[in-house]
Amino acid sequence: MLVYPSGVDVSSSALRFLATRLRERRRAVGTRWRRLSAGRQALLTLAHLRNGQPYAQLAAGFGIGTTTAYRYISEAVELLAALAPTLAEAVRAASTKAYLLLDGTLLPIDRIAADRPFYSGKHKKHGMNVQVIADPKGRLLWASPALAGAVHDVRAAREHGIIDALAEAGITCWADKGYQGAGGTARLPHRGRWEKLSAGQQAVNRSHAKVRALVEQAIATLKSWRVLRKLRCSTTRITNLVQAVLTLHLASSD
């Protein structure tokens, strides 16, 4: 395999953060020697998450075996996922915000037509449903564990306890029509065909759409990590990948 120099468009603060956590872990478990230093293992992990490159390509570039690359990346991802904020922590940190934005996104996966639980009728493809919470400026605050793509947004929000958590904290949440019936502090647009809505309802929906549209920035931030654009791993590993990306984003945003 040919090897060439390349780059990863991730801030150096994310690299330092992950390298520090890996060094701490190595000291805790008493690791004496590794094929890669903590800094190089961190760079390997960032290259995989940001660029979505396969293990074999990364292994060739870093001069290690494919199995070793997989093991190093899995270790770092699990470490990062464990550091991700819980929903309670995210809500507590956002308690000073005027309101929050809530939306769901589908992370595409490589599944066949027979895998119905993962098929999203809304998006017409197989994937995993992830709920995203953003601040009023569209900055990513929290991302949920991944559920099968067939799960609707309002059901996913309930299963994760998002609606109840925001209601208990008294935080208003702006969401789209996919959350009809959610209750709590969720603010939703009027239902019905556009031409059948009154002028006042149309004005409310237009205003609502302008406010809620900023949540797309948070979703774009999540998917700027290319490994999440087309997942080819076991569905049981996707939650860890999402939580790892969330941790890196928050660490580099501080």
Coordinates of C-alpha atoms in Angstrom, one line a residue:
M1 CA 0.0 0.0 0.0
L2 CA 1.3 3.4 -0.9
V3 CA 1.7 5.9 1.9
Y4 CA 1.6 9.7 1.6
P5 CA 1.5 12.7 4.0
S6 CA -1.9 14.0 4.9
G7 CA -3.7 16.3 7.4
V8 CA -6.6 16.3 9.8
D9 CA -8.7 19.5 10.2
V10 CA -9.0 19.2 14.0
S11 CA -7.7 21.7 16.5
S12 CA -4.5 21.0 18.4
S13 CA -6.5 21.4 21.7
A14 CA -8.5 18.2 20.8
L15 CA -5.2 16.3 20.2
R16 CA -3.7 17.5 23.5
F17 CA -6.9 16.6 25.4
L18 CA -7.0 13.1 24.0
A19 CA -3.2 12.5 24.4
T20 CA -3.4 13.6 28.0
R21 CA -6.3 11.3 28.8
L22 CA -4.5 8.4 27.1
R23 CA -1.3 9.0 29.1
E24 CA -3.3 9.0 32.3
R25 CA -4.9 5.7 31.3
R26 CA -1.6 4.2 30.5
R27 CA -0.2 5.2 33.9
A28 CA -3.4 3.8 35.6
V29 CA -3.1 0.4 34.0
G30 CA 0.7 0.3 34.2
T31 CA 1.4 0.1 30.5
R32 CA 5.2 -0.2 29.8
W33 CA 5.5 -0.1 26.1
R34 CA 3.3 0.5 23.0
R35 CA 3.9 0.6 19.3
L36 CA 2.7 4.2 19.3
S37 CA 3.1 7.0 21.9
A38 CA 0.0 8.4 23.5
G39 CA 0.3 11.4 21.1
R40 CA 0.5 9.2 18.0
Q41 CA -2.4 7.1 19.3
A42 CA -4.5 10.2 19.7
L43 CA -3.6 11.4 16.2
L44 CA -4.5 7.9 14.8
T45 CA -7.9 8.2 16.6
L46 CA -8.6 11.7 15.4
A47 CA -7.7 10.7 11.8
H48 CA -10.2 7.9 11.9
L49 CA -13.0 9.9 13.5
R50 CA -12.5 13.1 11.5
N51 CA -11.7 11.6 8.1
G52 CA -13.5 8.2 8.4
Q53 CA -10.5 6.4 7.0
P54 CA -10.5 2.6 7.2
Y55 CA -8.2 0.8 9.7
A56 CA -6.1 -0.8 7.0
Q57 CA -5.2 2.6 5.5
L58 CA -4.4 4.2 8.9
A59 CA -2.4 1.1 9.9
A60 CA -0.2 1.5 6.8
G61 CA 0.3 5.2 7.4
F62 CA 1.3 4.8 11.0
G63 CA 3.4 1.7 10.4
I64 CA 1.4 -0.7 12.6
G65 CA -0.8 -3.7 12.0
T66 CA -4.5 -3.4 11.1
T67 CA -5.5 -5.2 14.3
T68 CA -3.3 -2.9 16.4
A69 CA -4.9 0.1 14.8
Y70 CA -8.3 -1.2 15.5
R71 CA -7.4 -1.9 19.2
Y72 CA -5.8 1.5 19.7
I73 CA -8.8 3.4 18.2
S74 CA -11.3 1.3 20.1
E75 CA -9.5 2.0 23.4
A76 CA -9.4 5.8 22.7
V77 CA -13.1 5.9 21.6
E78 CA -14.2 4.0 24.7
L79 CA -12.2 6.4 26.9
L80 CA -13.7 9.5 25.2
A81 CA -17.2 8.1 25.4
A82 CA -16.9 7.6 29.1
L83 CA -16.1 11.3 29.5
A84 CA -19.1 12.5 27.5
P85 CA -21.6 14.6 29.6
T86 CA -24.9 12.9 30.7
L87 CA -28.2 14.5 29.9
A88 CA -28.5 15.8 33.4
E89 CA -25.1 17.4 33.2
A90 CA -25.9 19.0 29.9
V91 CA -29.3 20.4 31.1
R92 CA -27.7 21.7 34.3
A93 CA -25.0 23.5 32.2
A94 CA -27.6 25.0 29.9
S95 CA -29.9 26.2 32.8
T96 CA -28.9 29.8 32.1
K97 CA -29.9 29.6 28.4
A98 CA -33.1 31.4 27.4
Y99 CA -34.2 28.2 25.5
L100 CA -32.7 25.1 23.8
L101 CA -33.2 23.6 20.4
L102 CA -34.0 19.9 19.9
D103 CA -33.9 17.8 16.8
G104 CA -33.2 14.3 15.6
T105 CA -30.8 13.2 12.9
L106 CA -30.2 9.9 11.1
L107 CA -26.7 8.4 10.9
P108 CA -26.6 6.2 7.8
I109 CA -25.5 2.6 8.2
D110 CA -24.7 -0.2 5.8
R111 CA -27.7 -2.5 6.3
I112 CA -29.8 -4.6 4.0
A113 CA -33.5 -4.2 3.3
A114 CA -34.3 -7.1 5.7
D115 CA -33.1 -5.1 8.7
R116 CA -36.4 -3.3 9.2
P117 CA -35.8 -2.0 12.7
F118 CA -33.0 0.2 11.3
Y119 CA -35.0 1.5 8.3
S120 CA -36.3 5.1 8.6
G121 CA -39.4 5.7 6.6
K122 CA -38.9 9.5 6.9
H123 CA -35.4 9.4 5.4
K124 CA -35.9 6.3 3.2
K125 CA -32.7 4.7 4.3
H126 CA -31.2 2.6 7.1
G127 CA -29.6 4.3 10.0
M128 CA -29.5 5.2 13.7
N129 CA -31.6 7.9 15.3
V130 CA -29.6 10.4 17.4
Q131 CA -31.2 13.3 19.3
V132 CA -29.3 16.6 19.4
I133 CA -29.6 19.5 21.8
A134 CA -28.2 22.9 20.8
D135 CA -28.1 26.3 22.4
P136 CA -29.9 29.4 20.9
K137 CA -26.9 30.0 18.6
G138 CA -26.9 26.5 17.2
R139 CA -23.9 25.3 19.2
L140 CA -23.9 21.5 20.0
L141 CA -24.4 20.8 23.7
W142 CA -25.4 17.2 23.8
A143 CA -26.1 14.1 21.6
S144 CA -28.0 11.1 22.7
P145 CA -27.2 7.4 22.6
A146 CA -28.1 5.9 19.2
L147 CA -31.4 4.1 18.6
A148 CA -32.6 2.1 15.6
G149 CA -33.6 4.4 12.7
A150 CA -37.2 3.1 12.8
V151 CA -37.7 5.0 16.1
H152 CA -39.6 8.3 15.7
D153 CA -38.1 11.5 17.2
V154 CA -40.8 11.9 19.8
R155 CA -40.4 8.4 21.0
A156 CA -36.6 8.7 21.1
A157 CA -36.9 11.9 23.1
R158 CA -39.1 10.2 25.6
E159 CA -36.9 7.1 25.9
H160 CA -33.9 9.3 26.6
G161 CA -35.9 11.3 29.1
I162 CA -35.2 14.6 27.3
I163 CA -38.7 16.1 27.6
D164 CA -38.9 15.3 31.3
A165 CA -35.4 16.6 32.1
L166 CA -36.1 19.9 30.3
A167 CA -39.5 20.3 31.9
E168 CA -38.1 19.7 35.4
A169 CA -35.4 22.3 34.7
G170 CA -38.0 24.7 33.4
I171 CA -36.1 25.1 30.1
T172 CA -38.2 25.9 27.0
C173 CA -37.4 23.6 24.1
W174 CA -38.0 24.4 20.4
A175 CA -38.7 21.4 18.2
D176 CA -40.3 20.5 14.9
K177 CA -43.5 18.7 14.0
G178 CA -41.9 15.3 14.7
Y179 CA -42.3 15.9 18.4
Q180 CA -46.1 16.4 18.3
G181 CA -47.6 15.2 21.6
A182 CA -44.3 15.5 23.5
G183 CA -45.7 17.8 26.1
G184 CA -43.5 19.4 28.7
T185 CA -41.9 22.6 27.7
A186 CA -41.6 21.7 24.1
R187 CA -42.7 24.5 21.7
L188 CA -44.0 23.1 18.4
P189 CA -45.3 24.6 15.2
H190 CA -49.0 24.4 14.2
R191 CA -50.0 21.2 12.5
G192 CA -51.8 21.0 9.2
R193 CA -51.3 21.8 5.5
W194 CA -49.9 25.2 4.9
E195 CA -52.8 26.4 2.8
K196 CA -55.3 25.4 5.5
L197 CA -53.6 27.3 8.3
S198 CA -54.8 30.8 9.2
A199 CA -52.6 33.8 8.5
G200 CA -51.7 34.0 12.2
Q201 CA -50.7 30.4 12.3
Q202 CA -48.6 30.7 9.2
A203 CA -46.8 33.7 10.8
V204 CA -46.2 31.7 13.9
N205 CA -44.8 28.8 11.9
R206 CA -42.5 31.0 9.9
S207 CA -41.1 32.6 13.1
H208 CA -40.8 29.1 14.7
A209 CA -38.8 27.8 11.7
K210 CA -36.4 30.7 11.8
V211 CA -35.6 30.0 15.5
R212 CA -35.4 26.2 15.1
A213 CA -33.3 26.3 12.0
L214 CA -30.1 26.9 13.9
V215 CA -30.2 23.4 15.3
E216 CA -29.0 22.3 11.8
Q217 CA -25.6 23.9 12.7
A218 CA -25.3 21.5 15.7
I219 CA -26.2 18.5 13.5
A220 CA -23.6 19.7 10.9
T221 CA -21.0 19.9 13.6
L222 CA -21.7 16.3 14.6
K223 CA -21.5 15.1 11.0
S224 CA -18.3 17.1 10.2
W225 CA -16.7 14.0 11.8
R226 CA -16.9 11.9 8.7
V227 CA -16.9 8.6 10.4
L228 CA -20.6 9.3 11.3
R229 CA -21.6 10.0 7.7
K230 CA -21.6 6.3 6.7
L231 CA -21.2 3.9 9.5
R232 CA -19.9 0.4 8.6
C233 CA -19.4 -1.0 12.1
S234 CA -21.6 -2.9 14.4
T235 CA -24.6 -0.9 15.6
T236 CA -23.6 -1.6 19.2
R237 CA -20.5 0.6 18.7
I238 CA -22.3 3.6 17.3
T239 CA -23.3 5.2 20.6
N240 CA -19.6 5.2 21.7
L241 CA -18.6 6.9 18.5
V242 CA -21.2 9.6 18.9
Q243 CA -20.3 10.2 22.5
A244 CA -16.6 10.2 21.6
V245 CA -17.2 12.9 19.0
L246 CA -19.3 14.9 21.4
T247 CA -16.5 14.8 24.0
L248 CA -13.9 16.0 21.5
H249 CA -16.1 18.8 20.2
L250 CA -16.8 20.1 23.7
A251 CA -13.1 19.7 24.7
S252 CA -11.9 21.8 21.7
S253 CA -14.7 24.4 22.2
D254 CA -13.8 25.2 25.8

